[in-house]
Tab-separated table of C-alpha atoms in Angstrom:
chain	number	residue	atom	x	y	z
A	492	UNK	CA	106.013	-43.302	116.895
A	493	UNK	CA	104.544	-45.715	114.658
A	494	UNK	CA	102.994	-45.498	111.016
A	495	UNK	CA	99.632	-47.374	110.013
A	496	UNK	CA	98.433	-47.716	106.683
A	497	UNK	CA	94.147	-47.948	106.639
A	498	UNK	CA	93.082	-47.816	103.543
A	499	UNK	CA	94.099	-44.939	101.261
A	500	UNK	CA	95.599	-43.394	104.247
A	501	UNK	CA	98.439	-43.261	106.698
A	502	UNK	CA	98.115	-42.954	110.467
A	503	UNK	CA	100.817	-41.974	112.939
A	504	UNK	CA	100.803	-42.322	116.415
A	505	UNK	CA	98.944	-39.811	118.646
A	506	UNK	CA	97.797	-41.141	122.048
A	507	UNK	CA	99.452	-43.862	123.216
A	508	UNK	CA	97.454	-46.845	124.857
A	509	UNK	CA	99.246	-46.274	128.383
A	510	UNK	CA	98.147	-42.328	128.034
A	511	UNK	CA	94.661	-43.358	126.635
A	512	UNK	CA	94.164	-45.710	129.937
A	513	UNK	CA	95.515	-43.086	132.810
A	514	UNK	CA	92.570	-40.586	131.309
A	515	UNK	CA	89.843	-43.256	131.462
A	516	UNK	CA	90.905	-44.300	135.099
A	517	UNK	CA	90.792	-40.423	135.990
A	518	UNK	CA	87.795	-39.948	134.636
A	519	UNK	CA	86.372	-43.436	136.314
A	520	UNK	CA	87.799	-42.445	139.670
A	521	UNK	CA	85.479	-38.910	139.454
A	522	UNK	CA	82.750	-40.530	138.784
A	523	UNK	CA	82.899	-42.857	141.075
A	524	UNK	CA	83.160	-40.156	143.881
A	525	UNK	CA	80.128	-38.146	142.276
A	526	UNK	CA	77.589	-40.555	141.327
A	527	UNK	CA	78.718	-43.206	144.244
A	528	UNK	CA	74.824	-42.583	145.247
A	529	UNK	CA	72.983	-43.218	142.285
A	530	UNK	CA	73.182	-46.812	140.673
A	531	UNK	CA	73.818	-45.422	136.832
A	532	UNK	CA	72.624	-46.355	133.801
A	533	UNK	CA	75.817	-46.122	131.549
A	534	UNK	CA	74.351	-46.125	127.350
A	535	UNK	CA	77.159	-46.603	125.427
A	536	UNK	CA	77.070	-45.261	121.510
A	537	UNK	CA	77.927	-48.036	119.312
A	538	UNK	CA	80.381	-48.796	117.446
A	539	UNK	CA	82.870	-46.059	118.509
A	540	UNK	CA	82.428	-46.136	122.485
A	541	UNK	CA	82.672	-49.697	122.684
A	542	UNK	CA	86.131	-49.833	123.943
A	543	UNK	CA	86.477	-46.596	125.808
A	544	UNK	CA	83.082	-47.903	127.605
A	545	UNK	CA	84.954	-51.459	128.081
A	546	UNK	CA	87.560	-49.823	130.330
A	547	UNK	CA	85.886	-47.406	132.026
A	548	UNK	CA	83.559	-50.241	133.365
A	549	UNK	CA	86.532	-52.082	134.202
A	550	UNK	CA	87.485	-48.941	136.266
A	551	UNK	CA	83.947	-48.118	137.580
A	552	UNK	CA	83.530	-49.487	141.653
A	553	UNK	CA	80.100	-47.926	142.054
A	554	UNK	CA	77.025	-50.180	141.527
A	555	UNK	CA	76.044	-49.171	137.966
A	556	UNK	CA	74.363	-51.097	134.679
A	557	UNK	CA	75.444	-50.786	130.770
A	558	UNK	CA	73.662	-50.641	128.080
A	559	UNK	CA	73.848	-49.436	124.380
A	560	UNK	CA	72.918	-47.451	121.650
A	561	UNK	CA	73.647	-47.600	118.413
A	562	UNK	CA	73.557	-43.879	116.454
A	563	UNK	CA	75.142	-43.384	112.743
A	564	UNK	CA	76.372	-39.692	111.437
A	565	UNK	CA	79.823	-40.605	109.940
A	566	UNK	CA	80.554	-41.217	106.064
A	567	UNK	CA	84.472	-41.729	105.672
A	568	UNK	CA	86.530	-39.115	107.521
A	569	UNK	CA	83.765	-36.578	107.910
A	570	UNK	CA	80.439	-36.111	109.588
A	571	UNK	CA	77.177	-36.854	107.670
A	572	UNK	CA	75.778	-34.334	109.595
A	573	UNK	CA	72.735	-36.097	110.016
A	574	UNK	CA	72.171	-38.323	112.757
A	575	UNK	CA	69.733	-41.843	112.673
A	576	UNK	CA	69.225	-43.787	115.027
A	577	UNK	CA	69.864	-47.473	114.178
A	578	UNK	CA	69.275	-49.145	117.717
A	579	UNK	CA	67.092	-47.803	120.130
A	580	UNK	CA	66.826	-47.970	124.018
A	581	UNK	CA	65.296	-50.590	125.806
A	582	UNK	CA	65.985	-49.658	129.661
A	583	UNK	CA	63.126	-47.628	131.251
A	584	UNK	CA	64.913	-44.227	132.342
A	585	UNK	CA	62.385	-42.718	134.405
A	586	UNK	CA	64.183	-41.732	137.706
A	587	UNK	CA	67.286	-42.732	136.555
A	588	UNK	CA	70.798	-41.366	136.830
A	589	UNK	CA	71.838	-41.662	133.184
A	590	UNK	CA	75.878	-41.292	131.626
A	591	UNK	CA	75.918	-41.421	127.998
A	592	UNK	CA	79.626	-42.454	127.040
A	593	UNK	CA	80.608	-41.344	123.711
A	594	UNK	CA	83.909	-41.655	121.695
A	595	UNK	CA	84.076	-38.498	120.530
A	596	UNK	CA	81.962	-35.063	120.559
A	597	UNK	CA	83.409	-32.926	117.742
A	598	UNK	CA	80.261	-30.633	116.628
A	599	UNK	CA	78.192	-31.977	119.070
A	600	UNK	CA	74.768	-32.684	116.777
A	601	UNK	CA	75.113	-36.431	117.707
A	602	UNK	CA	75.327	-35.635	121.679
A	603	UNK	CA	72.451	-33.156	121.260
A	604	UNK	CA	69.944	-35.744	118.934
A	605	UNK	CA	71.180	-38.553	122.113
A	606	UNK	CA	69.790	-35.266	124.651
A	607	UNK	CA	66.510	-34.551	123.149
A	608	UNK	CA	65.686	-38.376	122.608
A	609	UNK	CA	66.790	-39.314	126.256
A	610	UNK	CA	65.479	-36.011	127.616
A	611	UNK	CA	61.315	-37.494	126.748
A	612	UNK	CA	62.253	-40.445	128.482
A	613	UNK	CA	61.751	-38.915	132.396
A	614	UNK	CA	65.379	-39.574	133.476
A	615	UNK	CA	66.175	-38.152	137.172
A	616	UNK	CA	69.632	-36.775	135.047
A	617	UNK	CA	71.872	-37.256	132.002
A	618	UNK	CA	75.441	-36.647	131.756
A	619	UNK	CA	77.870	-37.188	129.019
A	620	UNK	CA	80.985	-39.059	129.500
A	621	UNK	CA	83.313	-38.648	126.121
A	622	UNK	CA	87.045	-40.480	125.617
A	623	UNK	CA	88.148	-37.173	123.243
A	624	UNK	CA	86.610	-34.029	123.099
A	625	UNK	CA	87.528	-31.317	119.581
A	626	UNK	CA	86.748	-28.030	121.609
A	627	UNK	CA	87.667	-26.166	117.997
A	628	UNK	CA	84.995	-27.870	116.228
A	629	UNK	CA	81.964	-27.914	118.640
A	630	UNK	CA	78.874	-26.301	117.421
A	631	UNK	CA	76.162	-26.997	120.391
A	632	UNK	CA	76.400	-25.982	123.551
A	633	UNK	CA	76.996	-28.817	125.677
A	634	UNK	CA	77.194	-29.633	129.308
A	635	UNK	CA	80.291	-32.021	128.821
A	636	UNK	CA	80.918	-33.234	132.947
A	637	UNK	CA	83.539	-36.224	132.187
A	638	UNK	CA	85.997	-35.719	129.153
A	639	UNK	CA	89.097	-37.844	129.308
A	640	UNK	CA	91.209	-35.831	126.857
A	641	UNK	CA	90.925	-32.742	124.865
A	642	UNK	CA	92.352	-32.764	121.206
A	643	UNK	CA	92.751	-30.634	117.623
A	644	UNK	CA	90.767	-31.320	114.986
A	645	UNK	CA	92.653	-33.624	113.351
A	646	UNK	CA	91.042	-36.866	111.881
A	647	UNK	CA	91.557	-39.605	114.038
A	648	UNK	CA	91.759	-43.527	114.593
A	649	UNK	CA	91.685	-46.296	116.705
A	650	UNK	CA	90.682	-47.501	119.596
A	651	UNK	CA	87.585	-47.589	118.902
A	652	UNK	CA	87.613	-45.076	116.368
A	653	UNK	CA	87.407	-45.807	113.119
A	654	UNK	CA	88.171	-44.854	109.036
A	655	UNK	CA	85.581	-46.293	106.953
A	656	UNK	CA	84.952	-49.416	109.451
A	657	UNK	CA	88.549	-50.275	109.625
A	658	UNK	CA	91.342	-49.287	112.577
A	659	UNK	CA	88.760	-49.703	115.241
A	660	UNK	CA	91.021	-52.552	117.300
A	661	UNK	CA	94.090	-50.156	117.115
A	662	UNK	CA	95.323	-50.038	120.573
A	663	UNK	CA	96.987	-46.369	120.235
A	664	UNK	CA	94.831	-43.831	118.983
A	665	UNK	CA	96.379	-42.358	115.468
A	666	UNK	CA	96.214	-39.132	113.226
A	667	UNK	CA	96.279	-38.775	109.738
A	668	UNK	CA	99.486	-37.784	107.915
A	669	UNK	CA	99.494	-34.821	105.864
């Protein structure tokens, strides 16, 4: 187990990058089974997916396309708790399949503002694809098909994840120190 220092703050280790990878494989491999059929539109939410969306494509056999969306609700270690939108959509989404891959639902208000604005947009379907899930914490109820891992509550980094725009290229995903 390693220490980080980002920051003010130390970081130990929490998911390591081999444990991070078999959970985005697994959760490739089921959708590649369940939406084999339907030529997804993947929209990644910027900046945290951008890895976890990175290797899932890499893991994805289906035909499918990416895009991305770029959403802000985070100041420091906790949420805002209001959502804006920074970068919109561009694809048309009427009669698609649509996965929006997130890199983490805690109280949900993000995945639910991503719903209603997708929702007006005709798709044939959305589904929501998250790297880490905070079960404890959610406050919307959510239809969550693919989550690759479960965790506490805990404040978290890398890997996409970040602490005030820094730690995002960690490989292992880290938790704060008490």
């Amino acid at each position: 187990m390693s220490i980080v220092k980002i920051r003010d703050k130390e970081f130990r280790t929490f998911i390591p990058e081999s444990e991070i990878q078999e959970r985005v494989k697994a959760v490739a491999d089921r959708i590649n089974v369940e939406l084999a059929d339907k030529n997804p539109l993947f929209l990644a939410v910027l900046n945290g997916s951008f890895m976890f969306a990175a290797d899932l494509m890499r893991y994805v056999t289906i035909p499918c396309e990416i895009s991305f969306v770029k959403l802000a609700s985070y100041q420091g270690t906790v949420s805002s708790g209001t959502v804006k939108e920074v970068i919109g959509i561009n694809e048309d989404l009427t009669g698609r399949t649509v996965v929006i891959l997130e890199d983490i639902v805690d109280t949900g208000f993000t995945m639910k503002r991503m719903l209603e604005t997708l929702g007006t947009r005709g798709p044939e379907s959305l589904h929501i694809c998250t790297l880490l899930l905070k079960p404890g914490k959610l406050q919307v109820p959510l239809n969550i098909e693919y989550v690759a891992m479960e965790i506490p509550n805990d404040f978290i980094v890398g890997y996409g994840l970040d602490y005030d725009q820094q730690g995002r290229n960690l490989r292992d995903i880290y938790t704060l120190v008490d």
